[in-house]
Every structure is written in C-alpha cells, then in structure tokens.
C-alpha cells in the first residue's frame, strides 16, 4: 500500500497538474479519503466543497468559481450572465454561476458556490459551446453570439436591460458580428425579438 507521505506527494502532484481535483480523481491516483482529510487538517490542501480540493497557494483566477463548478458538474455549460461576464460583456461578476443543463439532467445541489440552473433543449445545449481553461480546468462556456441570443431568449429571468447591454458590448468590442448574433437568434427562435435592437445598434455603421 502506498505510504501516507507518498500519497500526500501524489495528491500535490495531481493538484498542481489539474488545479482543482475531485476526490474520485485523487482516489484513482492512489490517494485515500483519509489522507485528504489529514492534508486538509494540516493546511496542505483547501477543501472547496464536498469532495473538491485545491492547493492553498494556487493562484485564483477571477473566474475561479467557474473552474470549481466545472469540476462539480462536468456536463453543465456556463451560460447567460456568467457567460457575459466571462467574455467581458458585463460590468461585474454575477452573484450566482448561471448553468445550462439538459431538460432531463439532474440539477446540481448548491454547495459553496451559489448557482442558478436553466434547462435547455438538447439542440440548444449542444450549439455554440466553447472550452476555456480556467486554473487548469477545462470549462464549457457558450460563445459570445450564442450567449447574446440566449440572454434575449431568457430575458424574463435576467432582465431585458442585461441582454441589451450584452449586445451593445459585443458589437462595440467586435467580439461577434451582427450576422453571427442574428444567426444564433434565429436558431434560438428569438430572431424577431433581437432584430429591432440589432438594427438600431448597427444603423450608424
């Protein structure tokens, strides 16, 4: 059996490599739950949530909560206000992490990071997904044009003003073209909703 000292080093190696690791990943590397408990007690690791660990001196990204959620809920996709913030299209980071899941997927339980879950149809869930690495963790996030379309589709949840601001910023920063946004809006059945705003914002070139 692997000694406790070797297990601790193995745990550190896994955490250096992955940024954040689940207990299942650490177990697969030969580290027991008891070793992780001792490392937490001794201040060698931080327990972010149940079964989720990180090194205490790890550099925290502004999007740390997205990395944590991606480890906890690998199938979920960061969406709406959280995706706007990630892409630099919102003034501030939202209080919750907004997650898209399938219509029949189990909703994750709240833990240390507050979350808001929105159910998407399978077609809309698989469209426009990007992978971004945050603190060494691959995070699924909807792209800019898809996010803008989704914000208009779920304007009753997040507020129309948030959707309009996101659209303005995406065009101003040239992070998506009017055509890309219009295309995603059509696919999400909000083409007629978004068109007047697109036309008004692009009327002067």
PDB file of C-alpha atoms in Angstrom:
ATOM      1  CA  UNK A   1       0.000   0.000   0.000  1.00  0.00           C
ATOM      2  CA  UNK A   2       1.181   3.497  -0.813  1.00  0.00           C
ATOM      3  CA  UNK A   3       2.617   5.257   2.227  1.00  0.00           C
ATOM      4  CA  UNK A   4       0.928   8.377   3.603  1.00  0.00           C
ATOM      5  CA  UNK A   5       3.933  10.558   2.652  1.00  0.00           C
ATOM      6  CA  UNK A   6       3.891   9.271  -0.925  1.00  0.00           C
ATOM      7  CA  UNK A   7       0.126   9.725  -1.039  1.00  0.00           C
ATOM      8  CA  UNK A   8       0.499  13.346   0.053  1.00  0.00           C
ATOM      9  CA  UNK A   9       3.062  13.974  -2.672  1.00  0.00           C
ATOM     10  CA  UNK A  10       0.834  12.246  -5.217  1.00  0.00           C
ATOM     11  CA  UNK A  11      -2.083  14.434  -4.119  1.00  0.00           C
ATOM     12  CA  UNK A  12       0.055  17.570  -4.505  1.00  0.00           C
ATOM     13  CA  UNK A  13       1.176  16.448  -7.968  1.00  0.00           C
ATOM     14  CA  UNK A  14      -2.411  15.864  -9.081  1.00  0.00           C
ATOM     15  CA  UNK A  15      -3.481  19.272  -7.754  1.00  0.00           C
ATOM     16  CA  UNK A  16      -0.536  21.057  -9.401  1.00  0.00           C
ATOM     17  CA  UNK A  17      -1.395  19.397 -12.701  1.00  0.00           C
ATOM     18  CA  UNK A  18      -5.174  19.877 -12.593  1.00  0.00           C
ATOM     19  CA  UNK A  19      -5.625  22.994 -10.484  1.00  0.00           C
ATOM     20  CA  UNK A  20      -8.727  21.579  -8.796  1.00  0.00           C
ATOM     21  CA  UNK A  21      -9.356  17.870  -8.294  1.00  0.00           C
ATOM     22  CA  UNK A  22     -12.281  15.760  -7.205  1.00  0.00           C
ATOM     23  CA  UNK A  23     -11.854  13.060  -4.581  1.00  0.00           C
ATOM     24  CA  UNK A  24     -12.595  10.439  -7.251  1.00  0.00           C
ATOM     25  CA  UNK A  25      -9.636  11.685  -9.331  1.00  0.00           C
ATOM     26  CA  UNK A  26      -7.358  11.609  -6.294  1.00  0.00           C
ATOM     27  CA  UNK A  27      -8.522   8.095  -5.403  1.00  0.00           C
ATOM     28  CA  UNK A  28      -7.755   6.966  -8.945  1.00  0.00           C
ATOM     29  CA  UNK A  29      -4.214   8.242  -8.405  1.00  0.00           C
ATOM     30  CA  UNK A  30      -3.915   6.126  -5.229  1.00  0.00           C
ATOM     31  CA  UNK A  31      -4.752   8.751  -2.596  1.00  0.00           C
ATOM     32  CA  UNK A  32      -7.248   7.779   0.114  1.00  0.00           C
ATOM     33  CA  UNK A  33     -10.001   9.978   1.549  1.00  0.00           C
ATOM     34  CA  UNK A  34      -8.284   9.688   4.943  1.00  0.00           C
ATOM     35  CA  UNK A  35      -5.070  11.179   3.531  1.00  0.00           C
ATOM     36  CA  UNK A  36      -7.020  14.094   2.053  1.00  0.00           C
ATOM     37  CA  UNK A  37      -8.715  14.693   5.431  1.00  0.00           C
ATOM     38  CA  UNK A  38      -5.324  14.775   7.141  1.00  0.00           C
ATOM     39  CA  UNK A  39      -3.925  17.123   4.486  1.00  0.00           C
ATOM     40  CA  UNK A  40      -6.892  19.427   4.960  1.00  0.00           C
ATOM     41  CA  UNK A  41      -6.443  19.371   8.743  1.00  0.00           C
ATOM     42  CA  UNK A  42      -2.736  20.175   8.346  1.00  0.00           C
ATOM     43  CA  UNK A  43      -3.438  23.050   5.959  1.00  0.00           C
ATOM     44  CA  UNK A  44      -1.788  21.335   2.979  1.00  0.00           C
ATOM     45  CA  UNK A  45      -4.942  21.458   0.850  1.00  0.00           C
ATOM     46  CA  UNK A  46      -8.136  23.518   0.751  1.00  0.00           C
ATOM     47  CA  UNK A  47     -11.489  21.766   0.629  1.00  0.00           C
ATOM     48  CA  UNK A  48     -13.560  23.920  -1.739  1.00  0.00           C
ATOM     49  CA  UNK A  49     -16.711  21.828  -1.472  1.00  0.00           C
ATOM     50  CA  UNK A  50     -17.574  18.253  -0.638  1.00  0.00           C
ATOM     51  CA  UNK A  51     -15.004  16.060  -2.413  1.00  0.00           C
ATOM     52  CA  UNK A  52     -13.313  19.013  -4.172  1.00  0.00           C
ATOM     53  CA  UNK A  53      -9.757  20.113  -3.357  1.00  0.00           C
ATOM     54  CA  UNK A  54      -7.168  22.738  -4.308  1.00  0.00           C
ATOM     55  CA  UNK A  55      -3.695  23.707  -3.062  1.00  0.00           C
ATOM     56  CA  UNK A  56      -3.766  26.681  -0.656  1.00  0.00           C
ATOM     57  CA  UNK A  57      -1.150  28.635  -2.633  1.00  0.00           C
ATOM     58  CA  UNK A  58      -2.844  28.114  -6.013  1.00  0.00           C
ATOM     59  CA  UNK A  59      -3.308  31.342  -7.939  1.00  0.00           C
ATOM     60  CA  UNK A  60      -7.003  32.122  -8.038  1.00  0.00           C
ATOM     61  CA  UNK A  61      -8.372  33.284 -11.347  1.00  0.00           C
ATOM     62  CA  UNK A  62     -11.169  35.879 -11.401  1.00  0.00           C
ATOM     63  CA  UNK A  63     -13.249  33.044 -12.835  1.00  0.00           C
ATOM     64  CA  UNK A  64     -12.310  30.614 -10.039  1.00  0.00           C
ATOM     65  CA  UNK A  65     -15.953  29.748  -9.326  1.00  0.00           C
ATOM     66  CA  UNK A  66     -16.359  28.566 -12.939  1.00  0.00           C
ATOM     67  CA  UNK A  67     -13.468  26.121 -12.542  1.00  0.00           C
ATOM     68  CA  UNK A  68     -14.939  24.849  -9.289  1.00  0.00           C
ATOM     69  CA  UNK A  69     -18.373  24.345 -10.858  1.00  0.00           C
ATOM     70  CA  UNK A  70     -16.886  22.619 -13.937  1.00  0.00           C
ATOM     71  CA  UNK A  71     -15.322  20.020 -11.647  1.00  0.00           C
ATOM     72  CA  UNK A  72     -18.541  19.523  -9.684  1.00  0.00           C
ATOM     73  CA  UNK A  73     -20.916  19.482 -12.652  1.00  0.00           C
ATOM     74  CA  UNK A  74     -18.906  18.406 -15.729  1.00  0.00           C
ATOM     75  CA  UNK A  75     -21.951  18.220 -18.043  1.00  0.00           C
ATOM     76  CA  UNK A  76     -23.165  21.752 -17.310  1.00  0.00           C
ATOM     77  CA  UNK A  77     -22.341  24.724 -19.540  1.00  0.00           C
ATOM     78  CA  UNK A  78     -21.746  28.254 -18.234  1.00  0.00           C
ATOM     79  CA  UNK A  79     -24.450  30.485 -19.714  1.00  0.00           C
ATOM     80  CA  UNK A  80     -26.340  33.783 -19.616  1.00  0.00           C
ATOM     81  CA  UNK A  81     -24.987  36.414 -17.169  1.00  0.00           C
ATOM     82  CA  UNK A  82     -21.979  34.283 -16.144  1.00  0.00           C
ATOM     83  CA  UNK A  83     -21.012  33.793 -19.798  1.00  0.00           C
ATOM     84  CA  UNK A  84     -21.462  37.544 -20.441  1.00  0.00           C
ATOM     85  CA  UNK A  85     -19.121  38.294 -17.525  1.00  0.00           C
ATOM     86  CA  UNK A  86     -16.559  35.721 -18.683  1.00  0.00           C
ATOM     87  CA  UNK A  87     -16.478  37.271 -22.172  1.00  0.00           C
ATOM     88  CA  UNK A  88     -16.081  40.775 -20.717  1.00  0.00           C
ATOM     89  CA  UNK A  89     -19.573  41.900 -21.719  1.00  0.00           C
ATOM     90  CA  UNK A  90     -20.957  42.708 -18.252  1.00  0.00           C
ATOM     91  CA  UNK A  91     -19.899  45.308 -15.687  1.00  0.00           C
ATOM     92  CA  UNK A  92     -19.493  42.928 -12.776  1.00  0.00           C
ATOM     93  CA  UNK A  93     -19.321  39.264 -11.881  1.00  0.00           C
ATOM     94  CA  UNK A  94     -22.789  37.885 -11.067  1.00  0.00           C
ATOM     95  CA  UNK A  95     -23.578  36.635  -7.556  1.00  0.00           C
ATOM     96  CA  UNK A  96     -24.534  33.231  -8.956  1.00  0.00           C
ATOM     97  CA  UNK A  97     -22.960  30.988 -11.550  1.00  0.00           C
ATOM     98  CA  UNK A  98     -25.552  30.505 -14.288  1.00  0.00           C
ATOM     99  CA  UNK A  99     -25.523  26.958 -15.669  1.00  0.00           C
ATOM    100  CA  UNK A 100     -27.297  25.351 -18.607  1.00  0.00           C
ATOM    101  CA  UNK A 101     -28.242  21.691 -18.291  1.00  0.00           C
ATOM    102  CA  UNK A 102     -30.398  19.329 -20.342  1.00  0.00           C
ATOM    103  CA  UNK A 103     -34.139  19.093 -19.838  1.00  0.00           C
ATOM    104  CA  UNK A 104     -33.781  15.671 -18.145  1.00  0.00           C
ATOM    105  CA  UNK A 105     -30.412  16.154 -16.385  1.00  0.00           C
ATOM    106  CA  UNK A 106     -30.225  16.065 -12.583  1.00  0.00           C
ATOM    107  CA  UNK A 107     -29.977  19.592 -11.185  1.00  0.00           C
ATOM    108  CA  UNK A 108     -26.799  20.019  -9.095  1.00  0.00           C
ATOM    109  CA  UNK A 109     -27.251  20.745  -5.402  1.00  0.00           C
ATOM    110  CA  UNK A 110     -25.990  24.130  -4.162  1.00  0.00           C
ATOM    111  CA  UNK A 111     -22.681  23.961  -2.332  1.00  0.00           C
ATOM    112  CA  UNK A 112     -20.071  26.616  -1.599  1.00  0.00           C
ATOM    113  CA  UNK A 113     -20.753  28.419  -4.887  1.00  0.00           C
ATOM    114  CA  UNK A 114     -24.311  29.770  -5.452  1.00  0.00           C
ATOM    115  CA  UNK A 115     -25.752  28.565  -8.768  1.00  0.00           C
ATOM    116  CA  UNK A 116     -28.763  29.250 -10.979  1.00  0.00           C
ATOM    117  CA  UNK A 117     -29.790  26.406 -13.269  1.00  0.00           C
ATOM    118  CA  UNK A 118     -31.542  26.899 -16.609  1.00  0.00           C
ATOM    119  CA  UNK A 119     -32.787  23.938 -18.633  1.00  0.00           C
ATOM    120  CA  UNK A 120     -32.018  23.930 -22.362  1.00  0.00           C
ATOM    121  CA  UNK A 121     -33.308  21.620 -25.082  1.00  0.00           C
ATOM    122  CA  UNK A 122     -30.636  19.203 -26.345  1.00  0.00           C
ATOM    123  CA  UNK A 123     -30.264  21.109 -29.654  1.00  0.00           C
ATOM    124  CA  UNK A 124     -29.687  24.447 -27.938  1.00  0.00           C
ATOM    125  CA  UNK A 125     -27.439  22.826 -25.322  1.00  0.00           C
ATOM    126  CA  UNK A 126     -25.017  21.445 -27.917  1.00  0.00           C
ATOM    127  CA  UNK A 127     -24.796  24.606 -30.041  1.00  0.00           C
ATOM    128  CA  UNK A 128     -22.101  27.273 -29.677  1.00  0.00           C
ATOM    129  CA  UNK A 129     -20.148  25.584 -26.853  1.00  0.00           C
ATOM    130  CA  UNK A 130     -16.516  26.636 -26.295  1.00  0.00           C
ATOM    131  CA  UNK A 131     -13.901  25.113 -23.974  1.00  0.00           C
ATOM    132  CA  UNK A 132     -11.847  27.598 -21.923  1.00  0.00           C
ATOM    133  CA  UNK A 133      -9.159  26.562 -19.423  1.00  0.00           C
ATOM    134  CA  UNK A 134      -9.509  28.254 -16.015  1.00  0.00           C
ATOM    135  CA  UNK A 135      -6.934  27.369 -13.328  1.00  0.00           C
ATOM    136  CA  UNK A 136      -6.005  24.294 -15.337  1.00  0.00           C
ATOM    137  CA  UNK A 137      -9.625  23.107 -15.528  1.00  0.00           C
ATOM    138  CA  UNK A 138     -11.441  22.855 -18.898  1.00  0.00           C
ATOM    139  CA  UNK A 139     -14.697  24.818 -18.568  1.00  0.00           C
ATOM    140  CA  UNK A 140     -17.585  24.633 -21.045  1.00  0.00           C
ATOM    141  CA  UNK A 141     -18.939  28.108 -21.832  1.00  0.00           C
ATOM    142  CA  UNK A 142     -21.284  29.299 -24.549  1.00  0.00           C
ATOM    143  CA  UNK A 143     -19.651  31.571 -27.138  1.00  0.00           C
ATOM    144  CA  UNK A 144     -20.462  35.273 -27.453  1.00  0.00           C
ATOM    145  CA  UNK A 145     -23.104  35.176 -30.215  1.00  0.00           C
ATOM    146  CA  UNK A 146     -24.882  32.201 -28.604  1.00  0.00           C
ATOM    147  CA  UNK A 147     -24.810  33.903 -25.188  1.00  0.00           C
ATOM    148  CA  UNK A 148     -26.371  37.098 -26.555  1.00  0.00           C
ATOM    149  CA  UNK A 149     -29.161  35.117 -28.224  1.00  0.00           C
ATOM    150  CA  UNK A 150     -29.751  33.126 -25.018  1.00  0.00           C
ATOM    151  CA  UNK A 151     -29.936  36.342 -22.962  1.00  0.00           C
ATOM    152  CA  UNK A 152     -32.767  37.585 -25.158  1.00  0.00           C
ATOM    153  CA  UNK A 153     -34.441  34.173 -25.010  1.00  0.00           C
ATOM    154  CA  UNK A 154     -34.303  34.190 -21.202  1.00  0.00           C
ATOM    155  CA  UNK A 155     -34.822  37.949 -20.807  1.00  0.00           C
ATOM    156  CA  UNK A 156     -37.619  37.330 -18.286  1.00  0.00           C
ATOM    157  CA  UNK A 157     -35.059  35.602 -15.995  1.00  0.00           C
ATOM    158  CA  UNK A 158     -32.136  38.024 -16.298  1.00  0.00           C
ATOM    159  CA  UNK A 159     -33.803  41.287 -17.386  1.00  0.00           C
ATOM    160  CA  UNK A 160     -34.028  42.817 -20.861  1.00  0.00           C
ATOM    161  CA  UNK A 161     -31.566  45.580 -19.931  1.00  0.00           C
ATOM    162  CA  UNK A 162     -28.852  42.977 -19.252  1.00  0.00           C
ATOM    163  CA  UNK A 163     -29.443  41.383 -22.671  1.00  0.00           C
ATOM    164  CA  UNK A 164     -29.320  44.763 -24.446  1.00  0.00           C
ATOM    165  CA  UNK A 165     -26.134  45.774 -22.618  1.00  0.00           C
ATOM    166  CA  UNK A 166     -24.509  42.472 -23.593  1.00  0.00           C
ATOM    167  CA  UNK A 167     -25.486  43.017 -27.230  1.00  0.00           C
ATOM    168  CA  UNK A 168     -24.126  46.579 -27.204  1.00  0.00           C
ATOM    169  CA  UNK A 169     -20.808  45.485 -25.700  1.00  0.00           C
ATOM    170  CA  UNK A 170     -20.418  42.511 -28.048  1.00  0.00           C
ATOM    171  CA  UNK A 171     -20.813  44.813 -31.053  1.00  0.00           C
ATOM    172  CA  UNK A 172     -18.682  47.622 -29.582  1.00  0.00           C
ATOM    173  CA  UNK A 173     -15.814  45.269 -28.701  1.00  0.00           C
ATOM    174  CA  UNK A 174     -16.249  43.433 -32.011  1.00  0.00           C
ATOM    175  CA  UNK A 175     -16.499  40.080 -30.228  1.00  0.00           C
ATOM    176  CA  UNK A 176     -19.304  38.939 -32.529  1.00  0.00           C
ATOM    177  CA  UNK A 177     -20.682  40.237 -35.822  1.00  0.00           C
ATOM    178  CA  UNK A 178     -24.326  41.250 -36.301  1.00  0.00           C
ATOM    179  CA  UNK A 179     -24.662  38.302 -38.685  1.00  0.00           C
ATOM    180  CA  UNK A 180     -23.369  35.782 -36.144  1.00  0.00           C
ATOM    181  CA  UNK A 181     -25.724  37.121 -33.472  1.00  0.00           C
ATOM    182  CA  UNK A 182     -28.704  37.162 -35.861  1.00  0.00           C
ATOM    183  CA  UNK A 183     -27.940  33.579 -36.908  1.00  0.00           C
ATOM    184  CA  UNK A 184     -27.857  32.335 -33.306  1.00  0.00           C
ATOM    185  CA  UNK A 185     -31.014  34.307 -32.528  1.00  0.00           C
ATOM    186  CA  UNK A 186     -32.841  32.601 -35.404  1.00  0.00           C
ATOM    187  CA  UNK A 187     -31.676  29.180 -34.190  1.00  0.00           C
ATOM    188  CA  UNK A 188     -32.930  30.030 -30.703  1.00  0.00           C
ATOM    189  CA  UNK A 189     -36.282  31.309 -32.056  1.00  0.00           C
ATOM    190  CA  UNK A 190     -35.693  34.903 -30.906  1.00  0.00           C
ATOM    191  CA  UNK A 191     -34.800  36.419 -34.286  1.00  0.00           C
ATOM    192  CA  UNK A 192     -37.814  38.735 -34.324  1.00  0.00           C
ATOM    193  CA  UNK A 193     -37.123  39.809 -30.720  1.00  0.00           C
ATOM    194  CA  UNK A 194     -33.496  40.751 -31.270  1.00  0.00           C
ATOM    195  CA  UNK A 195     -33.790  42.240 -34.785  1.00  0.00           C
ATOM    196  CA  UNK A 196     -35.006  45.753 -33.782  1.00  0.00           C
ATOM    197  CA  UNK A 197     -32.139  46.119 -31.289  1.00  0.00           C
ATOM    198  CA  UNK A 198     -29.575  44.864 -33.803  1.00  0.00           C
ATOM    199  CA  UNK A 199     -30.875  47.238 -36.455  1.00  0.00           C
ATOM    200  CA  UNK A 200     -30.852  50.200 -34.059  1.00  0.00           C
ATOM    201  CA  UNK A 201     -27.315  49.493 -32.843  1.00  0.00           C
ATOM    202  CA  UNK A 202     -25.899  48.941 -36.335  1.00  0.00           C
ATOM    203  CA  UNK A 203     -27.791  51.751 -38.097  1.00  0.00           C
ATOM    204  CA  UNK A 204     -24.820  54.123 -37.838  1.00  0.00           C
ATOM    205  CA  UNK A 205     -22.315  51.521 -39.016  1.00  0.00           C
TER     206      UNK A 205
END
